[in-house]
Coordinates of C-alpha atoms in Angstrom, one line a residue:
M1 CA -25.5 33.4 -179.6
K2 CA -28.5 35.4 -178.7
T3 CA -31.2 35.8 -181.3
D4 CA -32.1 39.5 -181.9
A5 CA -33.4 41.7 -184.7
N6 CA -29.9 42.5 -185.9
N7 CA -29.1 39.0 -187.2
L8 CA -32.4 37.4 -188.0
V9 CA -33.3 36.6 -191.7
A10 CA -36.9 35.4 -192.4
I11 CA -37.7 33.2 -195.4
V12 CA -41.2 34.0 -196.7
G13 CA -43.3 33.2 -199.7
R14 CA -46.5 31.4 -200.8
P15 CA -46.8 27.7 -200.1
N16 CA -44.7 25.1 -201.9
V17 CA -42.1 27.4 -203.5
G18 CA -39.2 25.7 -201.8
K19 CA -38.7 27.8 -198.6
S20 CA -37.8 24.8 -196.4
A21 CA -35.4 23.4 -199.0
L22 CA -33.7 26.7 -199.2
F23 CA -33.6 26.9 -195.4
N24 CA -31.9 23.5 -195.2
R25 CA -29.5 24.5 -197.9
L26 CA -28.5 27.7 -196.0
V27 CA -28.1 25.9 -192.7
G28 CA -26.2 23.0 -194.4
R29 CA -28.2 20.2 -193.0
P30 CA -31.8 18.9 -193.2
I31 CA -33.6 20.5 -190.3
A32 CA -37.0 21.4 -191.8
I33 CA -39.2 18.7 -193.3
V34 CA -39.4 19.0 -197.1
E35 CA -42.4 17.4 -198.9
D36 CA -43.7 18.2 -202.4
R37 CA -47.0 19.5 -201.3
P38 CA -48.2 22.8 -199.7
G39 CA -48.9 23.3 -196.0
V40 CA -46.2 20.9 -194.6
T41 CA -44.4 23.7 -192.6
R42 CA -46.5 25.2 -189.8
D43 CA -44.1 26.5 -187.2
R44 CA -41.1 28.8 -187.5
H45 CA -37.8 27.0 -187.7
S46 CA -34.6 28.8 -186.8
A47 CA -31.0 27.8 -187.1
L48 CA -27.6 29.5 -187.0
V49 CA -25.8 30.2 -190.3
E50 CA -22.1 31.1 -190.6
W51 CA -20.7 32.5 -193.8
G52 CA -17.6 34.6 -194.4
G53 CA -17.0 35.6 -190.8
R54 CA -20.6 36.6 -190.3
R55 CA -23.4 34.8 -188.4
F56 CA -27.1 35.1 -188.6
W57 CA -30.3 33.1 -187.7
A58 CA -32.2 31.9 -190.7
V59 CA -36.0 31.5 -190.0
D60 CA -38.2 29.2 -192.1
T61 CA -41.9 30.0 -192.1
A62 CA -45.2 28.6 -193.3
G63 CA -46.4 29.5 -196.8
Y64 CA -48.3 32.8 -196.6
E65 CA -51.8 32.8 -198.2
T66 CA -54.0 35.8 -198.9
G67 CA -57.7 36.2 -198.2
E68 CA -57.8 35.1 -194.5
A69 CA -59.6 38.1 -193.1
G70 CA -62.8 36.2 -192.2
V71 CA -61.2 33.4 -190.2
L72 CA -62.8 32.5 -186.9
P73 CA -60.6 32.8 -183.8
R74 CA -59.5 29.5 -182.3
E75 CA -61.6 30.0 -179.1
S76 CA -64.9 30.3 -181.0
L77 CA -64.9 27.2 -183.2
P78 CA -68.5 26.1 -183.8
R79 CA -68.5 22.8 -182.0
N80 CA -72.3 22.5 -182.1
R81 CA -72.3 22.5 -185.9
P82 CA -72.0 19.5 -188.2
R83 CA -68.6 17.8 -188.3
V84 CA -67.7 18.9 -191.8
E85 CA -68.6 22.5 -191.1
W86 CA -66.6 22.4 -187.8
E87 CA -63.6 20.9 -189.5
K88 CA -63.7 23.6 -192.2
A89 CA -63.7 26.3 -189.6
A90 CA -61.1 24.6 -187.5
G91 CA -58.8 24.3 -190.6
A92 CA -59.3 28.0 -191.3
A93 CA -58.4 28.9 -187.7
L94 CA -55.3 26.8 -187.8
K95 CA -54.3 28.5 -191.1
K96 CA -54.9 31.9 -189.4
S97 CA -52.5 30.9 -186.6
M98 CA -49.9 29.9 -189.1
Q99 CA -50.2 33.2 -190.9
E100 CA -49.7 35.0 -187.6
Q101 CA -46.4 33.2 -187.2
V102 CA -45.3 34.4 -190.6
L103 CA -46.1 38.0 -189.8
A104 CA -44.3 37.7 -186.5
A105 CA -41.2 36.4 -188.2
M106 CA -41.2 39.3 -190.7
Q107 CA -41.7 41.9 -188.0
E108 CA -38.8 40.5 -185.9
A109 CA -36.4 40.0 -188.9
S110 CA -33.7 42.5 -190.1
Q111 CA -33.7 41.0 -193.6
I112 CA -36.3 39.0 -195.7
L113 CA -35.8 36.4 -198.3
F114 CA -38.8 36.5 -200.6
V115 CA -39.0 33.2 -202.4
V116 CA -41.0 32.6 -205.6
D117 CA -41.4 29.6 -207.9
G118 CA -39.5 30.0 -211.2
K119 CA -41.2 27.0 -212.7
A120 CA -44.7 28.0 -211.8
G121 CA -44.2 31.6 -212.9
L122 CA -45.6 34.8 -211.4
Q123 CA -48.8 34.2 -209.4
P124 CA -51.3 36.7 -207.9
A125 CA -50.3 35.6 -204.4
D126 CA -46.7 36.6 -205.2
E127 CA -47.9 40.1 -206.3
W128 CA -50.0 40.5 -203.2
L129 CA -47.1 39.5 -200.9
A130 CA -44.7 41.8 -202.9
R131 CA -47.0 44.8 -202.3
F132 CA -46.9 44.0 -198.6
L133 CA -43.1 43.6 -198.5
R134 CA -42.5 46.8 -200.4
R135 CA -44.1 48.7 -197.5
T136 CA -41.5 47.4 -195.1
E137 CA -38.3 49.3 -194.5
K138 CA -36.2 46.2 -194.4
P139 CA -33.9 44.8 -197.1
V140 CA -35.9 42.2 -199.2
H141 CA -33.9 39.8 -201.4
L142 CA -36.1 38.3 -204.2
V143 CA -35.1 34.6 -204.7
V144 CA -36.5 33.0 -207.8
N145 CA -36.2 29.3 -206.8
K146 CA -36.2 26.2 -209.0
I147 CA -33.9 27.8 -211.6
D148 CA -31.9 24.5 -211.8
T149 CA -29.8 25.3 -215.0
G150 CA -28.6 28.3 -216.9
R151 CA -31.2 27.6 -219.6
D152 CA -33.9 28.6 -217.0
E153 CA -32.4 32.0 -216.3
D154 CA -34.8 33.8 -218.6
R155 CA -37.6 32.9 -216.2
V156 CA -36.1 35.2 -213.6
W157 CA -37.0 38.4 -215.4
E158 CA -40.7 37.5 -215.3
F159 CA -40.5 38.6 -211.6
A160 CA -38.6 41.9 -212.2
G161 CA -42.0 43.7 -212.1
L162 CA -42.4 42.9 -208.4
G163 CA -40.2 45.9 -207.6
F164 CA -37.1 44.4 -206.0
D165 CA -33.6 45.1 -207.2
G166 CA -31.6 42.2 -208.6
P167 CA -33.8 39.1 -208.5
L168 CA -31.6 36.1 -208.0
G169 CA -32.2 32.9 -209.9
A170 CA -31.4 30.0 -207.5
S171 CA -32.0 26.3 -207.0
S172 CA -32.3 25.1 -203.4
L173 CA -32.4 21.6 -204.6
H174 CA -29.0 21.7 -206.3
G175 CA -27.5 24.6 -204.4
R176 CA -27.2 26.8 -207.4
A177 CA -26.5 30.5 -206.6
V178 CA -26.9 29.9 -202.8
D179 CA -23.3 31.2 -202.2
A180 CA -24.3 34.4 -204.0
L181 CA -27.4 34.7 -201.9
L182 CA -25.3 34.3 -198.7
D183 CA -22.9 37.0 -199.9
R184 CA -25.9 39.4 -200.3
V185 CA -27.3 38.7 -196.9
C186 CA -24.0 38.9 -195.1
A187 CA -23.0 42.1 -196.8
A188 CA -25.4 43.9 -194.4
I189 CA -24.1 42.1 -191.3
P190 CA -20.9 43.4 -189.6
P191 CA -18.2 40.8 -189.0
Q192 CA -18.3 39.4 -185.6
V193 CA -15.4 38.3 -183.4
R194 CA -15.8 34.8 -182.2
E195 CA -15.7 34.7 -178.4
E196 CA -15.4 31.6 -176.4
E197 CA -18.7 31.1 -174.6
A198 CA -18.4 30.8 -170.9
E199 CA -21.3 28.4 -171.0
E200 CA -22.6 26.0 -173.7
D201 CA -26.3 26.2 -174.6
L202 CA -28.3 23.5 -172.7
R203 CA -30.4 21.7 -175.3
V204 CA -33.8 21.0 -173.8
A205 CA -36.4 18.9 -175.8
V206 CA -40.0 19.2 -174.8
V207 CA -41.5 15.8 -175.7
G208 CA -44.7 13.7 -175.2
R209 CA -47.6 12.3 -177.1
P210 CA -49.9 14.6 -179.1
N211 CA -52.1 17.3 -177.5
V212 CA -50.6 17.3 -174.0
G213 CA -49.6 21.0 -174.3
K214 CA -46.0 20.9 -175.5
S215 CA -46.2 23.9 -177.8
T216 CA -48.1 26.0 -175.2
L217 CA -45.4 25.2 -172.7
V218 CA -42.7 26.2 -175.1
N219 CA -44.4 29.5 -176.0
R220 CA -44.9 30.4 -172.3
L221 CA -41.3 29.7 -171.4
L222 CA -40.1 31.8 -174.4
G223 CA -42.6 34.6 -173.7
R224 CA -43.7 34.7 -177.3
E225 CA -45.6 32.6 -179.8
A226 CA -42.8 30.5 -181.4
S227 CA -45.0 27.5 -182.2
V228 CA -48.5 27.2 -183.6
V229 CA -50.9 26.2 -180.8
F230 CA -54.2 24.4 -181.7
E231 CA -56.5 22.1 -179.9
A232 CA -56.4 19.4 -182.5
P233 CA -53.6 16.7 -182.0
G234 CA -50.8 16.7 -184.5
T235 CA -50.6 20.4 -185.1
T236 CA -46.8 20.5 -184.6
R237 CA -45.2 18.6 -187.4
D238 CA -41.5 19.2 -186.9
S239 CA -38.9 19.9 -184.2
V240 CA -38.6 23.7 -183.7
D241 CA -35.4 25.1 -182.1
S242 CA -35.7 28.3 -180.1
P243 CA -32.7 29.9 -178.4
F244 CA -33.5 31.8 -175.1
R245 CA -32.0 32.7 -171.7
H246 CA -33.3 31.9 -168.3
K247 CA -31.6 33.6 -165.3
G248 CA -28.8 34.6 -167.6
K249 CA -28.1 31.0 -168.8
P250 CA -28.4 30.1 -172.5
Y251 CA -30.7 27.4 -173.7
I252 CA -32.0 25.9 -176.9
L253 CA -35.6 24.9 -176.3
V254 CA -36.9 22.3 -178.8
D255 CA -40.6 21.9 -179.4
T256 CA -41.3 18.5 -180.9
A257 CA -44.1 16.8 -182.8
G258 CA -46.3 14.6 -180.6
L259 CA -45.1 11.0 -180.7
R260 CA -48.0 8.7 -181.8
H261 CA -48.1 4.9 -181.6
R262 CA -46.2 3.6 -184.6
G263 CA -49.3 1.7 -185.9
R264 CA -51.3 4.9 -186.1
I265 CA -48.8 6.7 -188.3
T266 CA -50.1 6.6 -191.9
D267 CA -48.9 9.9 -193.4
A268 CA -45.3 10.4 -194.7
V269 CA -45.1 13.8 -193.0
E270 CA -46.2 12.3 -189.7
K271 CA -43.5 9.7 -190.1
Y272 CA -40.8 12.3 -190.7
A273 CA -42.1 14.3 -187.8
S274 CA -41.9 11.3 -185.5
M275 CA -38.4 10.5 -186.7
R276 CA -37.3 14.1 -186.0
A277 CA -38.9 14.0 -182.5
I278 CA -37.0 10.9 -181.7
R279 CA -33.8 12.4 -183.0
S280 CA -34.4 15.5 -180.8
I281 CA -34.5 13.2 -177.8
E282 CA -31.3 11.6 -178.8
N283 CA -29.5 15.0 -179.4
C284 CA -30.8 16.8 -176.3
D285 CA -29.2 17.3 -172.9
V286 CA -32.4 17.2 -171.0
A287 CA -35.9 16.0 -172.1
V288 CA -39.0 17.4 -170.5
L289 CA -41.6 14.6 -170.6
V290 CA -45.0 16.3 -170.7
L291 CA -48.0 14.4 -169.3
D292 CA -51.6 15.3 -169.2
A293 CA -52.8 15.5 -165.6
K294 CA -56.4 14.8 -166.6
E295 CA -55.6 11.6 -168.5
G296 CA -52.8 10.3 -166.3
V297 CA -50.0 8.1 -167.6
T298 CA -50.9 6.2 -170.8
E299 CA -49.2 3.4 -172.7
Q300 CA -47.8 5.9 -175.2
D301 CA -46.4 8.0 -172.3
E302 CA -44.6 4.9 -171.2
R303 CA -43.1 4.4 -174.7
V304 CA -41.9 8.0 -174.9
A305 CA -40.4 7.8 -171.4
G306 CA -38.7 4.6 -172.5
L307 CA -37.1 6.4 -175.5
I308 CA -35.7 9.1 -173.1
H309 CA -34.3 6.5 -170.7
E310 CA -32.8 4.3 -173.5
A311 CA -31.1 7.4 -175.0
G312 CA -29.5 8.2 -171.7
R313 CA -30.8 11.7 -171.6
G314 CA -31.5 13.8 -168.5
C315 CA -35.2 14.0 -167.7
V316 CA -37.8 16.1 -165.9
V317 CA -41.4 14.9 -165.8
A318 CA -43.9 17.9 -166.2
V319 CA -47.5 17.0 -165.4
N320 CA -49.4 19.7 -167.4
K321 CA -53.0 20.9 -167.0
W322 CA -52.7 20.6 -163.2
D323 CA -55.1 23.5 -162.9
L324 CA -57.9 21.4 -164.4
V325 CA -57.7 18.7 -161.8
E326 CA -60.1 18.7 -158.8
K327 CA -57.9 18.3 -155.7
D328 CA -58.1 17.4 -152.0
N329 CA -55.3 16.8 -149.5
K330 CA -54.5 13.4 -151.0
T331 CA -54.5 14.2 -154.7
F332 CA -50.9 15.2 -155.0
N333 CA -49.5 12.1 -153.4
A334 CA -51.9 9.8 -155.3
Y335 CA -50.7 11.3 -158.6
L336 CA -47.1 11.0 -157.6
E337 CA -47.4 7.4 -156.6
A338 CA -49.3 6.5 -159.8
I339 CA -46.6 8.1 -162.0
R340 CA -43.8 6.3 -160.2
A341 CA -45.6 3.0 -160.4
R342 CA -46.1 3.4 -164.2
L343 CA -42.6 4.8 -164.9
P344 CA -40.4 2.9 -162.4
F345 CA -37.4 3.1 -164.7
L346 CA -37.5 6.9 -164.5
D347 CA -37.2 6.9 -160.7
Y348 CA -34.3 9.4 -161.0
A349 CA -36.4 12.0 -162.8
P350 CA -38.0 14.8 -160.7
I351 CA -41.7 15.4 -161.2
V352 CA -43.3 18.9 -161.2
F353 CA -47.0 19.7 -161.5
I354 CA -47.5 22.7 -163.9
S355 CA -50.0 24.6 -165.9
A356 CA -48.6 25.9 -169.1
L357 CA -51.7 28.0 -169.7
T358 CA -51.6 29.8 -166.3
R359 CA -47.7 29.6 -166.0
Q360 CA -48.0 27.7 -162.7
R361 CA -44.6 26.5 -161.5
L362 CA -42.9 27.1 -164.8
A363 CA -40.0 28.8 -162.9
N364 CA -39.7 25.6 -160.8
L365 CA -39.6 23.5 -164.0
M366 CA -36.7 25.5 -165.5
D367 CA -34.8 25.2 -162.2
L368 CA -35.2 21.4 -162.3
V369 CA -34.2 21.3 -165.9
D370 CA -31.0 23.3 -165.1
H371 CA -30.2 21.0 -162.2
A372 CA -30.8 17.9 -164.3
G373 CA -28.4 19.3 -167.0
E374 CA -25.7 19.9 -164.4
Q375 CA -26.1 16.4 -162.9
H376 CA -26.1 14.8 -166.4
A377 CA -22.7 16.4 -167.1
M378 CA -21.2 15.8 -163.6
R379 CA -17.8 14.1 -163.3
I380 CA -16.5 12.5 -160.0
S381 CA -12.8 12.1 -159.3
T382 CA -11.5 8.5 -159.2
G383 CA -10.4 9.1 -155.6
M384 CA -13.8 10.1 -154.4
L385 CA -15.5 7.2 -156.2
N386 CA -13.2 4.6 -154.7
R387 CA -13.5 6.0 -151.2
E388 CA -17.3 5.7 -151.5
L389 CA -16.9 2.2 -153.0
E390 CA -14.8 1.1 -150.1
A391 CA -17.5 2.3 -147.7
I392 CA -20.2 0.5 -149.6
L393 CA -18.3 -2.8 -149.6
T394 CA -17.5 -2.5 -145.9
E395 CA -21.1 -1.9 -145.1
A396 CA -22.5 -4.6 -147.3
P397 CA -20.0 -6.9 -149.0
P398 CA -21.2 -8.6 -152.2
P399 CA -22.7 -12.1 -151.6
T400 CA -21.1 -15.2 -153.0
R401 CA -22.6 -16.9 -156.0
H402 CA -22.4 -20.6 -156.9
G403 CA -19.8 -20.9 -154.1
K404 CA -17.5 -18.2 -155.7
A405 CA -16.7 -14.9 -154.2
L406 CA -17.0 -11.7 -156.2
K407 CA -14.0 -9.4 -155.9
I408 CA -14.5 -5.7 -156.7
F409 CA -11.3 -3.9 -157.3
Y410 CA -12.1 -0.3 -158.2
L411 CA -14.5 2.1 -159.9
S412 CA -13.7 4.9 -162.5
Q413 CA -15.8 7.3 -164.5
T414 CA -15.5 6.8 -168.2
G415 CA -17.9 9.5 -169.5
V416 CA -20.6 12.1 -169.0
K417 CA -24.0 12.8 -170.5
P418 CA -24.9 10.4 -169.1
P419 CA -22.4 9.7 -166.3
A420 CA -20.8 6.3 -167.1
F421 CA -18.6 4.2 -164.9
A422 CA -16.4 1.1 -165.3
L423 CA -16.5 -1.3 -162.3
F424 CA -13.5 -3.7 -162.4
V425 CA -14.2 -7.2 -160.9
N426 CA -12.7 -10.7 -161.0
D427 CA -15.7 -12.2 -162.8
P428 CA -18.7 -10.2 -164.1
K429 CA -20.9 -13.2 -164.0
L430 CA -20.7 -13.3 -160.2
L431 CA -22.4 -9.8 -159.8
H432 CA -26.1 -10.3 -159.2
F433 CA -28.4 -7.5 -160.6
S434 CA -29.8 -6.8 -157.2
Y435 CA -26.3 -5.9 -155.9
M436 CA -25.7 -3.7 -159.0
R437 CA -29.0 -1.9 -158.1
H438 CA -27.6 -1.5 -154.5
L439 CA -24.4 0.0 -155.8
K440 CA -26.2 2.5 -158.1
N441 CA -28.6 3.5 -155.3
K442 CA -25.6 4.2 -153.0
L443 CA -23.8 6.2 -155.6
R444 CA -27.0 8.3 -156.1
S445 CA -27.4 8.8 -152.3
K446 CA -23.8 10.1 -152.1
F447 CA -23.3 12.1 -155.3
G448 CA -26.9 12.9 -156.5
F449 CA -27.3 12.5 -160.2
E450 CA -30.9 13.7 -159.9
G451 CA -32.6 13.8 -163.2
S452 CA -29.9 11.7 -164.9
P453 CA -29.5 8.0 -165.6
I454 CA -26.2 6.5 -164.7
I455 CA -24.5 3.6 -166.5
V456 CA -22.2 1.1 -164.7
M457 CA -20.3 -1.3 -167.0
L458 CA -18.5 -4.4 -165.7
R459 CA -14.9 -5.0 -166.7
R460 CA -13.0 -8.2 -165.9
R461 CA -9.6 -7.8 -164.3
K462 CA -7.4 -10.7 -163.3

């Protein structure tokens, strides 16, 4: 389903009022990280909600704070100043970028859920944001959160002075009054006829270690600022889904948190973010592994690549920041050989050299992603497989082992995403790993499977 202004509902409010918990409750599953401290959410999270024959995209946002007018732009951070002063300015610039994301979500939305904290009571920041929202021409639903029981209902009327009709006392933690809130939102959305999609969305996860340019790449592909971009590593804290189309084909693009070495993760939010990034790899169709061209392949890059391979996902390797590398006529091949040498288990993954900042070869990247998605879901008929198997065995029969002959009977495909095959033999112990590698290489040369791992499982047959 395409995201547009007719079905987008933004959840806004000051920090730590329970916006992400409400978002998770509306969606019906834990998508956004929830932590009992302000500032955990930085990017916009979006997910499809279905209720009473209506559908809309819920958008979770960072907590909006007032008084940010004097923030320095990101490109002018005072690096020549003392570290404490620089960190203060850098933090202010990051906060400004987060606030820009909130404003963008409110501008794009057709309805707004204004969330306040019923336990903390009315705050000056609530009044400031209410004045801003009253100037919009969009429906605003005031949600007084953390009203966990009927005894707390009196607190709701403290917020009646904000100027919005029918404030609703709710509890995102317990699900109280969430059904009533959904009814209100969906009342303004016309019922939609469910149509069978000609194509399923291809789920593409952009992954890598911190600060390699994943969020910049996602924003350039989307053509909008969907993720906060900042030069400090670890800016992205959660996996962010963004639906979009490329050449008429639907995709879900997933920006993920940078995967750090496990021993360097000390914060609970970082731990959750890492778990979500790994889950995004496991749930995607194709993973785009982003490398930093200036730093080359690191040990952590190898670990992330290993996660993709072990999960059986399609893969495209994107070497970012290629515009910053000094080149001669040997540079390209030298980089290519170095990457293949460090990531030999990803020999099936195509490699593209890009610059997210200048948009260099981004169209090529998406073409490779699309092809890898097709190959990852490719199914070969049993007849074609066994004709090819017969040709392989005729050209190079399997060697005997320990004086015993291996007999290969037939091959059949048992699954896709990734393509999986069952090879029926008289004794699996007689098949040497080198001949298995030979079989896989021959299957690839015949059928392709570019960008996708393939699995061949041995089955005994008497």
